[in-house]
Amino acid sequence: MKFKIKVKNSRTSWEEEYVENLASEDEIDIFASGLIANYNATLRPGEEPREYLDYKVIDKDLKNHNWEKQNYFTKIDRNGCQYDEYKCTRCGITGKRFTLDGNIVPNKQFKAKKYKYCT
């Protein structure tokens, strides 16, 4: 889900944009409140506490990538690391999986935040 939260301190207010994998809009309040509470709990000298005001949903329907394995056999790079190559069947970005936990790391050209979810 892509959303903005409105935050203020003693002098001004502003909006911050986030892209998070949240199941419902109710979770935005929990996420934002926790984020601001953590910020306030770890203030450094000279920083002002912040207050969470509201949120606005920008895009509800962000889709996770639909990864499809591209190689039949596990590959080995020049350093001896084993990996599998993957490609998203929806948007076409590519990535590699180095561990068995299912975490696929997008290739260098797809590291930007805009590639986190399918469009």
JSON list of N, CA and C in Angstrom, two decimals, residues 22-94:
[
{"chain": "A", "resi": 22, "resn": "LEU", "atom": "N", "xyz": [1.00, -3.57, 3.81]},
{"chain": "A", "resi": 22, "resn": "LEU", "atom": "CA", "xyz": [0.02, -3.61, 4.88]},
{"chain": "A", "resi": 22, "resn": "LEU", "atom": "C", "xyz": [-1.28, -4.21, 4.36]},
{"chain": "A", "resi": 23, "resn": "ALA", "atom": "N", "xyz": [-1.96, -4.98, 5.21]},
{"chain": "A", "resi": 23, "resn": "ALA", "atom": "CA", "xyz": [-3.16, -5.70, 4.78]},
{"chain": "A", "resi": 23, "resn": "ALA", "atom": "C", "xyz": [-4.38, -4.80, 4.70]},
{"chain": "A", "resi": 24, "resn": "SER", "atom": "N", "xyz": [-4.46, -3.77, 5.53]},
{"chain": "A", "resi": 24, "resn": "SER", "atom": "CA", "xyz": [-5.65, -2.90, 5.52]},
{"chain": "A", "resi": 24, "resn": "SER", "atom": "C", "xyz": [-5.26, -1.48, 5.92]},
{"chain": "A", "resi": 25, "resn": "GLU", "atom": "N", "xyz": [-6.20, -0.57, 5.72]},
{"chain": "A", "resi": 25, "resn": "GLU", "atom": "CA", "xyz": [-5.96, 0.82, 6.09]},
{"chain": "A", "resi": 25, "resn": "GLU", "atom": "C", "xyz": [-5.81, 0.98, 7.60]},
{"chain": "A", "resi": 26, "resn": "ASP", "atom": "N", "xyz": [-6.45, 0.11, 8.38]},
{"chain": "A", "resi": 26, "resn": "ASP", "atom": "CA", "xyz": [-6.32, 0.18, 9.83]},
{"chain": "A", "resi": 26, "resn": "ASP", "atom": "C", "xyz": [-4.87, 0.03, 10.26]},
{"chain": "A", "resi": 27, "resn": "GLU", "atom": "N", "xyz": [-4.11, -0.73, 9.51]},
{"chain": "A", "resi": 27, "resn": "GLU", "atom": "CA", "xyz": [-2.70, -0.95, 9.86]},
{"chain": "A", "resi": 27, "resn": "GLU", "atom": "C", "xyz": [-1.83, 0.28, 9.61]},
{"chain": "A", "resi": 28, "resn": "ILE", "atom": "N", "xyz": [-2.32, 1.23, 8.80]},
{"chain": "A", "resi": 28, "resn": "ILE", "atom": "CA", "xyz": [-1.56, 2.46, 8.57]},
{"chain": "A", "resi": 28, "resn": "ILE", "atom": "C", "xyz": [-1.43, 3.24, 9.87]},
{"chain": "A", "resi": 29, "resn": "ASP", "atom": "N", "xyz": [-2.55, 3.36, 10.62]},
{"chain": "A", "resi": 29, "resn": "ASP", "atom": "CA", "xyz": [-2.51, 4.06, 11.90]},
{"chain": "A", "resi": 29, "resn": "ASP", "atom": "C", "xyz": [-1.52, 3.41, 12.86]},
{"chain": "A", "resi": 30, "resn": "ILE", "atom": "N", "xyz": [-1.54, 2.09, 12.92]},
{"chain": "A", "resi": 30, "resn": "ILE", "atom": "CA", "xyz": [-0.63, 1.35, 13.80]},
{"chain": "A", "resi": 30, "resn": "ILE", "atom": "C", "xyz": [0.82, 1.58, 13.37]},
{"chain": "A", "resi": 31, "resn": "PHE", "atom": "N", "xyz": [1.08, 1.46, 12.06]},
{"chain": "A", "resi": 31, "resn": "PHE", "atom": "CA", "xyz": [2.43, 1.67, 11.52]},
{"chain": "A", "resi": 31, "resn": "PHE", "atom": "C", "xyz": [2.92, 3.08, 11.82]},
{"chain": "A", "resi": 32, "resn": "ALA", "atom": "N", "xyz": [2.10, 4.09, 11.49]},
{"chain": "A", "resi": 32, "resn": "ALA", "atom": "CA", "xyz": [2.51, 5.49, 11.65]},
{"chain": "A", "resi": 32, "resn": "ALA", "atom": "C", "xyz": [2.69, 5.85, 13.12]},
{"chain": "A", "resi": 33, "resn": "SER", "atom": "N", "xyz": [1.80, 5.41, 13.97]},
{"chain": "A", "resi": 33, "resn": "SER", "atom": "CA", "xyz": [1.92, 5.70, 15.40]},
{"chain": "A", "resi": 33, "resn": "SER", "atom": "C", "xyz": [3.20, 5.08, 15.97]},
{"chain": "A", "resi": 34, "resn": "GLY", "atom": "N", "xyz": [3.49, 3.85, 15.57]},
{"chain": "A", "resi": 34, "resn": "GLY", "atom": "CA", "xyz": [4.71, 3.18, 16.02]},
{"chain": "A", "resi": 34, "resn": "GLY", "atom": "C", "xyz": [5.96, 3.87, 15.52]},
{"chain": "A", "resi": 35, "resn": "LEU", "atom": "N", "xyz": [5.92, 4.30, 14.26]},
{"chain": "A", "resi": 35, "resn": "LEU", "atom": "CA", "xyz": [7.06, 4.99, 13.66]},
{"chain": "A", "resi": 35, "resn": "LEU", "atom": "C", "xyz": [7.38, 6.28, 14.42]},
{"chain": "A", "resi": 36, "resn": "ILE", "atom": "N", "xyz": [6.36, 7.09, 14.68]},
{"chain": "A", "resi": 36, "resn": "ILE", "atom": "CA", "xyz": [6.55, 8.36, 15.39]},
{"chain": "A", "resi": 36, "resn": "ILE", "atom": "C", "xyz": [6.95, 8.12, 16.84]},
{"chain": "A", "resi": 37, "resn": "ALA", "atom": "N", "xyz": [6.34, 7.10, 17.49]},
{"chain": "A", "resi": 37, "resn": "ALA", "atom": "CA", "xyz": [6.70, 6.78, 18.88]},
{"chain": "A", "resi": 37, "resn": "ALA", "atom": "C", "xyz": [8.17, 6.37, 18.96]},
{"chain": "A", "resi": 38, "resn": "ASN", "atom": "N", "xyz": [8.63, 5.58, 18.00]},
{"chain": "A", "resi": 38, "resn": "ASN", "atom": "CA", "xyz": [10.04, 5.18, 17.97]},
{"chain": "A", "resi": 38, "resn": "ASN", "atom": "C", "xyz": [10.95, 6.39, 17.76]},
{"chain": "A", "resi": 39, "resn": "TYR", "atom": "N", "xyz": [10.56, 7.28, 16.85]},
{"chain": "A", "resi": 39, "resn": "TYR", "atom": "CA", "xyz": [11.34, 8.50, 16.62]},
{"chain": "A", "resi": 39, "resn": "TYR", "atom": "C", "xyz": [11.45, 9.31, 17.91]},
{"chain": "A", "resi": 40, "resn": "ASN", "atom": "N", "xyz": [10.32, 9.51, 18.58]},
{"chain": "A", "resi": 40, "resn": "ASN", "atom": "CA", "xyz": [10.31, 10.32, 19.80]},
{"chain": "A", "resi": 40, "resn": "ASN", "atom": "C", "xyz": [11.10, 9.65, 20.93]},
{"chain": "A", "resi": 41, "resn": "ALA", "atom": "N", "xyz": [11.12, 8.34, 20.94]},
{"chain": "A", "resi": 41, "resn": "ALA", "atom": "CA", "xyz": [11.85, 7.62, 21.99]},
{"chain": "A", "resi": 41, "resn": "ALA", "atom": "C", "xyz": [13.36, 7.67, 21.79]},
{"chain": "A", "resi": 42, "resn": "THR", "atom": "N", "xyz": [13.79, 8.01, 20.58]},
{"chain": "A", "resi": 42, "resn": "THR", "atom": "CA", "xyz": [15.23, 8.02, 20.28]},
{"chain": "A", "resi": 42, "resn": "THR", "atom": "C", "xyz": [15.72, 9.40, 19.85]},
{"chain": "A", "resi": 43, "resn": "LEU", "atom": "N", "xyz": [15.11, 10.44, 20.39]},
{"chain": "A", "resi": 43, "resn": "LEU", "atom": "CA", "xyz": [15.50, 11.81, 20.04]},
{"chain": "A", "resi": 43, "resn": "LEU", "atom": "C", "xyz": [16.94, 12.09, 20.43]},
{"chain": "A", "resi": 44, "resn": "ARG", "atom": "N", "xyz": [17.64, 12.80, 19.57]},
{"chain": "A", "resi": 44, "resn": "ARG", "atom": "CA", "xyz": [18.99, 13.26, 19.88]},
{"chain": "A", "resi": 44, "resn": "ARG", "atom": "C", "xyz": [18.92, 14.72, 20.34]},
{"chain": "A", "resi": 45, "resn": "PRO", "atom": "N", "xyz": [19.96, 15.21, 20.97]},
{"chain": "A", "resi": 45, "resn": "PRO", "atom": "CA", "xyz": [19.94, 16.61, 21.42]},
{"chain": "A", "resi": 45, "resn": "PRO", "atom": "C", "xyz": [19.62, 17.56, 20.26]},
{"chain": "A", "resi": 46, "resn": "GLY", "atom": "N", "xyz": [18.70, 18.46, 20.50]},
{"chain": "A", "resi": 46, "resn": "GLY", "atom": "CA", "xyz": [18.32, 19.45, 19.50]},
{"chain": "A", "resi": 46, "resn": "GLY", "atom": "C", "xyz": [17.15, 19.04, 18.62]},
{"chain": "A", "resi": 47, "resn": "GLU", "atom": "N", "xyz": [16.75, 17.78, 18.66]},
{"chain": "A", "resi": 47, "resn": "GLU", "atom": "CA", "xyz": [15.60, 17.32, 17.86]},
{"chain": "A", "resi": 47, "resn": "GLU", "atom": "C", "xyz": [14.32, 17.53, 18.65]},
{"chain": "A", "resi": 48, "resn": "GLU", "atom": "N", "xyz": [13.26, 17.88, 17.92]},
{"chain": "A", "resi": 48, "resn": "GLU", "atom": "CA", "xyz": [11.96, 18.09, 18.55]},
{"chain": "A", "resi": 48, "resn": "GLU", "atom": "C", "xyz": [11.09, 16.85, 18.41]},
{"chain": "A", "resi": 49, "resn": "PRO", "atom": "N", "xyz": [10.25, 16.58, 19.40]},
{"chain": "A", "resi": 49, "resn": "PRO", "atom": "CA", "xyz": [9.31, 15.47, 19.26]},
{"chain": "A", "resi": 49, "resn": "PRO", "atom": "C", "xyz": [8.31, 15.76, 18.14]},
{"chain": "A", "resi": 50, "resn": "ARG", "atom": "N", "xyz": [7.82, 14.69, 17.55]},
{"chain": "A", "resi": 50, "resn": "ARG", "atom": "CA", "xyz": [6.85, 14.81, 16.46]},
{"chain": "A", "resi": 50, "resn": "ARG", "atom": "C", "xyz": [5.51, 14.23, 16.89]},
{"chain": "A", "resi": 51, "resn": "GLU", "atom": "N", "xyz": [4.48, 14.66, 16.18]},
{"chain": "A", "resi": 51, "resn": "GLU", "atom": "CA", "xyz": [3.13, 14.15, 16.44]},
{"chain": "A", "resi": 51, "resn": "GLU", "atom": "C", "xyz": [2.52, 13.67, 15.13]},
{"chain": "A", "resi": 52, "resn": "TYR", "atom": "N", "xyz": [1.98, 12.47, 15.15]},
{"chain": "A", "resi": 52, "resn": "TYR", "atom": "CA", "xyz": [1.29, 11.90, 13.98]},
{"chain": "A", "resi": 52, "resn": "TYR", "atom": "C", "xyz": [-0.12, 12.47, 13.94]},
{"chain": "A", "resi": 53, "resn": "LEU", "atom": "N", "xyz": [-0.51, 13.02, 12.77]},
{"chain": "A", "resi": 53, "resn": "LEU", "atom": "CA", "xyz": [-1.82, 13.65, 12.65]},
{"chain": "A", "resi": 53, "resn": "LEU", "atom": "C", "xyz": [-2.83, 12.80, 11.87]},
{"chain": "A", "resi": 54, "resn": "ASP", "atom": "N", "xyz": [-2.45, 12.36, 10.67]},
{"chain": "A", "resi": 54, "resn": "ASP", "atom": "CA", "xyz": [-3.42, 11.70, 9.80]},
{"chain": "A", "resi": 54, "resn": "ASP", "atom": "C", "xyz": [-2.69, 10.97, 8.69]},
{"chain": "A", "resi": 55, "resn": "TYR", "atom": "N", "xyz": [-3.43, 10.22, 7.89]},
{"chain": "A", "resi": 55, "resn": "TYR", "atom": "CA", "xyz": [-2.86, 9.55, 6.73]},
{"chain": "A", "resi": 55, "resn": "TYR", "atom": "C", "xyz": [-3.78, 9.71, 5.52]},
{"chain": "A", "resi": 56, "resn": "LYS", "atom": "N", "xyz": [-3.19, 9.49, 4.34]},
{"chain": "A", "resi": 56, "resn": "LYS", "atom": "CA", "xyz": [-3.94, 9.55, 3.09]},
{"chain": "A", "resi": 56, "resn": "LYS", "atom": "C", "xyz": [-3.42, 8.43, 2.19]},
{"chain": "A", "resi": 57, "resn": "VAL", "atom": "N", "xyz": [-4.31, 7.54, 1.76]},
{"chain": "A", "resi": 57, "resn": "VAL", "atom": "CA", "xyz": [-3.92, 6.43, 0.89]},
{"chain": "A", "resi": 57, "resn": "VAL", "atom": "C", "xyz": [-3.75, 6.95, -0.53]},
{"chain": "A", "resi": 58, "resn": "ILE", "atom": "N", "xyz": [-2.63, 6.59, -1.15]},
{"chain": "A", "resi": 58, "resn": "ILE", "atom": "CA", "xyz": [-2.35, 6.98, -2.53]},
{"chain": "A", "resi": 58, "resn": "ILE", "atom": "C", "xyz": [-2.70, 5.83, -3.47]},
{"chain": "A", "resi": 59, "resn": "ASP", "atom": "N", "xyz": [-2.30, 4.62, -3.11]},
{"chain": "A", "resi": 59, "resn": "ASP", "atom": "CA", "xyz": [-2.56, 3.45, -3.96]},
{"chain": "A", "resi": 59, "resn": "ASP", "atom": "C", "xyz": [-2.74, 2.22, -3.08]},
{"chain": "A", "resi": 60, "resn": "LYS", "atom": "N", "xyz": [-3.94, 1.65, -3.09]},
{"chain": "A", "resi": 60, "resn": "LYS", "atom": "CA", "xyz": [-4.25, 0.45, -2.29]},
{"chain": "A", "resi": 60, "resn": "LYS", "atom": "C", "xyz": [-3.76, -0.82, -2.93]},
{"chain": "A", "resi": 61, "resn": "ASP", "atom": "N", "xyz": [-3.75, -0.84, -4.24]},
{"chain": "A", "resi": 61, "resn": "ASP", "atom": "CA", "xyz": [-3.59, -2.09, -4.97]},
{"chain": "A", "resi": 61, "resn": "ASP", "atom": "C", "xyz": [-2.18, -2.38, -5.46]},
{"chain": "A", "resi": 62, "resn": "LEU", "atom": "N", "xyz": [-1.20, -2.12, -4.62]},
{"chain": "A", "resi": 62, "resn": "LEU", "atom": "CA", "xyz": [0.16, -2.49, -4.98]},
{"chain": "A", "resi": 62, "resn": "LEU", "atom": "C", "xyz": [0.25, -4.01, -4.92]},
{"chain": "A", "resi": 63, "resn": "LYS", "atom": "N", "xyz": [0.81, -4.59, -5.94]},
{"chain": "A", "resi": 63, "resn": "LYS", "atom": "CA", "xyz": [0.88, -6.05, -6.00]},
{"chain": "A", "resi": 63, "resn": "LYS", "atom": "C", "xyz": [2.32, -6.50, -5.76]},
{"chain": "A", "resi": 64, "resn": "ASN", "atom": "N", "xyz": [2.44, -7.61, -5.03]},
{"chain": "A", "resi": 64, "resn": "ASN", "atom": "CA", "xyz": [3.75, -8.22, -4.87]},
{"chain": "A", "resi": 64, "resn": "ASN", "atom": "C", "xyz": [4.17, -8.83, -6.19]},
{"chain": "A", "resi": 65, "resn": "HIS", "atom": "N", "xyz": [5.46, -8.96, -6.39]},
{"chain": "A", "resi": 65, "resn": "HIS", "atom": "CA", "xyz": [5.96, -9.56, -7.62]},
{"chain": "A", "resi": 65, "resn": "HIS", "atom": "C", "xyz": [5.59, -11.04, -7.69]},
{"chain": "A", "resi": 66, "resn": "ASN", "atom": "N", "xyz": [5.36, -11.51, -8.89]},
{"chain": "A", "resi": 66, "resn": "ASN", "atom": "CA", "xyz": [5.08, -12.92, -9.14]},
{"chain": "A", "resi": 66, "resn": "ASN", "atom": "C", "xyz": [6.35, -13.53, -9.74]},
{"chain": "A", "resi": 67, "resn": "TRP", "atom": "N", "xyz": [7.25, -13.97, -8.87]},
{"chain": "A", "resi": 67, "resn": "TRP", "atom": "CA", "xyz": [8.56, -14.44, -9.30]},
{"chain": "A", "resi": 67, "resn": "TRP", "atom": "C", "xyz": [8.48, -15.82, -9.94]},
{"chain": "A", "resi": 68, "resn": "GLU", "atom": "N", "xyz": [9.22, -15.98, -11.03]},
{"chain": "A", "resi": 68, "resn": "GLU", "atom": "CA", "xyz": [9.32, -17.26, -11.72]},
{"chain": "A", "resi": 68, "resn": "GLU", "atom": "C", "xyz": [10.80, -17.58, -11.93]},
{"chain": "A", "resi": 69, "resn": "LYS", "atom": "N", "xyz": [11.19, -18.78, -11.53]},
{"chain": "A", "resi": 69, "resn": "LYS", "atom": "CA", "xyz": [12.59, -19.19, -11.64]},
{"chain": "A", "resi": 69, "resn": "LYS", "atom": "C", "xyz": [12.97, -19.30, -13.12]},
{"chain": "A", "resi": 70, "resn": "GLN", "atom": "N", "xyz": [14.16, -18.79, -13.48]},
{"chain": "A", "resi": 70, "resn": "GLN", "atom": "CA", "xyz": [14.60, -18.75, -14.86]},
{"chain": "A", "resi": 70, "resn": "GLN", "atom": "C", "xyz": [15.61, -19.83, -15.23]},
{"chain": "A", "resi": 71, "resn": "ASN", "atom": "N", "xyz": [16.23, -20.46, -14.25]},
{"chain": "A", "resi": 71, "resn": "ASN", "atom": "CA", "xyz": [17.24, -21.48, -14.55]},
{"chain": "A", "resi": 71, "resn": "ASN", "atom": "C", "xyz": [16.80, -22.82, -13.96]},
{"chain": "A", "resi": 72, "resn": "TYR", "atom": "N", "xyz": [17.21, -23.92, -14.61]},
{"chain": "A", "resi": 72, "resn": "TYR", "atom": "CA", "xyz": [16.87, -25.26, -14.13]},
{"chain": "A", "resi": 72, "resn": "TYR", "atom": "C", "xyz": [17.75, -25.69, -12.97]},
{"chain": "A", "resi": 73, "resn": "PHE", "atom": "N", "xyz": [19.00, -25.30, -13.03]},
{"chain": "A", "resi": 73, "resn": "PHE", "atom": "CA", "xyz": [19.96, -25.71, -12.01]},
{"chain": "A", "resi": 73, "resn": "PHE", "atom": "C", "xyz": [20.53, -24.48, -11.31]},
{"chain": "A", "resi": 74, "resn": "THR", "atom": "N", "xyz": [20.84, -24.62, -10.04]},
{"chain": "A", "resi": 74, "resn": "THR", "atom": "CA", "xyz": [21.42, -23.52, -9.27]},
{"chain": "A", "resi": 74, "resn": "THR", "atom": "C", "xyz": [22.76, -23.13, -9.88]},
{"chain": "A", "resi": 75, "resn": "LYS", "atom": "N", "xyz": [22.99, -21.83, -10.00]},
{"chain": "A", "resi": 75, "resn": "LYS", "atom": "CA", "xyz": [24.23, -21.32, -10.59]},
{"chain": "A", "resi": 75, "resn": "LYS", "atom": "C", "xyz": [25.23, -20.98, -9.48]},
{"chain": "A", "resi": 76, "resn": "ILE", "atom": "N", "xyz": [26.48, -20.87, -9.85]},
{"chain": "A", "resi": 76, "resn": "ILE", "atom": "CA", "xyz": [27.55, -20.50, -8.92]},
{"chain": "A", "resi": 76, "resn": "ILE", "atom": "C", "xyz": [28.31, -19.33, -9.53]},
{"chain": "A", "resi": 77, "resn": "ASP", "atom": "N", "xyz": [28.46, -18.24, -8.75]},
{"chain": "A", "resi": 77, "resn": "ASP", "atom": "CA", "xyz": [29.20, -17.09, -9.27]},
{"chain": "A", "resi": 77, "resn": "ASP", "atom": "C", "xyz": [30.70, -17.29, -9.06]},
{"chain": "A", "resi": 78, "resn": "ARG", "atom": "N", "xyz": [31.50, -16.33, -9.45]},
{"chain": "A", "resi": 78, "resn": "ARG", "atom": "CA", "xyz": [32.96, -16.46, -9.40]},
{"chain": "A", "resi": 78, "resn": "ARG", "atom": "C", "xyz": [33.50, -16.54, -7.97]},
{"chain": "A", "resi": 79, "resn": "ASN", "atom": "N", "xyz": [32.69, -16.11, -6.98]},
{"chain": "A", "resi": 79, "resn": "ASN", "atom": "CA", "xyz": [33.10, -16.19, -5.58]},
{"chain": "A", "resi": 79, "resn": "ASN", "atom": "C", "xyz": [32.64, -17.48, -4.91]},
{"chain": "A", "resi": 80, "resn": "GLY", "atom": "N", "xyz": [31.97, -18.32, -5.66]},
{"chain": "A", "resi": 80, "resn": "GLY", "atom": "CA", "xyz": [31.49, -19.59, -5.12]},
{"chain": "A", "resi": 80, "resn": "GLY", "atom": "C", "xyz": [30.11, -19.52, -4.48]},
{"chain": "A", "resi": 81, "resn": "CYS", "atom": "N", "xyz": [29.44, -18.37, -4.59]},
{"chain": "A", "resi": 81, "resn": "CYS", "atom": "CA", "xyz": [28.08, -18.23, -4.03]},
{"chain": "A", "resi": 81, "resn": "CYS", "atom": "C", "xyz": [27.07, -18.87, -4.97]},
{"chain": "A", "resi": 82, "resn": "GLN", "atom": "N", "xyz": [26.17, -19.64, -4.40]},
{"chain": "A", "resi": 82, "resn": "GLN", "atom": "CA", "xyz": [25.13, -20.27, -5.21]},
{"chain": "A", "resi": 82, "resn": "GLN", "atom": "C", "xyz": [23.91, -19.35, -5.27]},
{"chain": "A", "resi": 83, "resn": "TYR", "atom": "N", "xyz": [23.25, -19.32, -6.42]},
{"chain": "A", "resi": 83, "resn": "TYR", "atom": "CA", "xyz": [22.07, -18.47, -6.58]},
{"chain": "A", "resi": 83, "resn": "TYR", "atom": "C", "xyz": [21.17, -19.02, -7.69]},
{"chain": "A", "resi": 84, "resn": "ASP", "atom": "N", "xyz": [19.92, -18.57, -7.65]},
{"chain": "A", "resi": 84, "resn": "ASP", "atom": "CA", "xyz": [18.96, -18.84, -8.72]},
{"chain": "A", "resi": 84, "resn": "ASP", "atom": "C", "xyz": [18.50, -17.50, -9.27]},
{"chain": "A", "resi": 85, "resn": "GLU", "atom": "N", "xyz": [18.23, -17.45, -10.56]},
{"chain": "A", "resi": 85, "resn": "GLU", "atom": "CA", "xyz": [17.75, -16.23, -11.20]},
{"chain": "A", "resi": 85, "resn": "GLU", "atom": "C", "xyz": [16.23, -16.27, -11.32]},
{"chain": "A", "resi": 86, "resn": "TYR", "atom": "N", "xyz": [15.60, -15.12, -11.07]},
{"chain": "A", "resi": 86, "resn": "TYR", "atom": "CA", "xyz": [14.14, -15.01, -11.13]},
{"chain": "A", "resi": 86, "resn": "TYR", "atom": "C", "xyz": [13.73, -13.82, -11.96]},
{"chain": "A", "resi": 87, "resn": "LYS", "atom": "N", "xyz": [12.50, -13.89, -12.50]},
{"chain": "A", "resi": 87, "resn": "LYS", "atom": "CA", "xyz": [11.92, -12.79, -13.27]},
{"chain": "A", "resi": 87, "resn": "LYS", "atom": "C", "xyz": [10.45, -12.68, -12.89]},
{"chain": "A", "resi": 88, "resn": "CYS", "atom": "N", "xyz": [9.97, -11.45, -12.72]},
{"chain": "A", "resi": 88, "resn": "CYS", "atom": "CA", "xyz": [8.56, -11.23, -12.40]},
{"chain": "A", "resi": 88, "resn": "CYS", "atom": "C", "xyz": [7.75, -11.38, -13.67]},
{"chain": "A", "resi": 89, "resn": "THR", "atom": "N", "xyz": [6.73, -12.22, -13.63]},
{"chain": "A", "resi": 89, "resn": "THR", "atom": "CA", "xyz": [5.90, -12.47, -14.82]},
{"chain": "A", "resi": 89, "resn": "THR", "atom": "C", "xyz": [4.98, -11.30, -15.13]},
{"chain": "A", "resi": 90, "resn": "ARG", "atom": "N", "xyz": [4.77, -10.39, -14.16]},
{"chain": "A", "resi": 90, "resn": "ARG", "atom": "CA", "xyz": [3.89, -9.24, -14.39]},
{"chain": "A", "resi": 90, "resn": "ARG", "atom": "C", "xyz": [4.62, -8.03, -14.96]},
{"chain": "A", "resi": 91, "resn": "CYS", "atom": "N", "xyz": [5.73, -7.64, -14.31]},
{"chain": "A", "resi": 91, "resn": "CYS", "atom": "CA", "xyz": [6.38, -6.38, -14.70]},
{"chain": "A", "resi": 91, "resn": "CYS", "atom": "C", "xyz": [7.75, -6.57, -15.35]},
{"chain": "A", "resi": 92, "resn": "GLY", "atom": "N", "xyz": [8.32, -7.78, -15.27]},
{"chain": "A", "resi": 92, "resn": "GLY", "atom": "CA", "xyz": [9.54, -8.08, -15.99]},
{"chain": "A", "resi": 92, "resn": "GLY", "atom": "C", "xyz": [10.84, -7.80, -15.27]},
{"chain": "A", "resi": 93, "resn": "ILE", "atom": "N", "xyz": [10.81, -7.30, -14.01]},
{"chain": "A", "resi": 93, "resn": "ILE", "atom": "CA", "xyz": [12.09, -7.07, -13.34]},
{"chain": "A", "resi": 93, "resn": "ILE", "atom": "C", "xyz": [12.74, -8.41, -13.01]},
{"chain": "A", "resi": 94, "resn": "THR", "atom": "N", "xyz": [14.05, -8.39, -12.82]},
{"chain": "A", "resi": 94, "resn": "THR", "atom": "CA", "xyz": [14.79, -9.62, -12.54]},
{"chain": "A", "resi": 94, "resn": "THR", "atom": "C", "xyz": [15.50, -9.52, -11.20]}
]
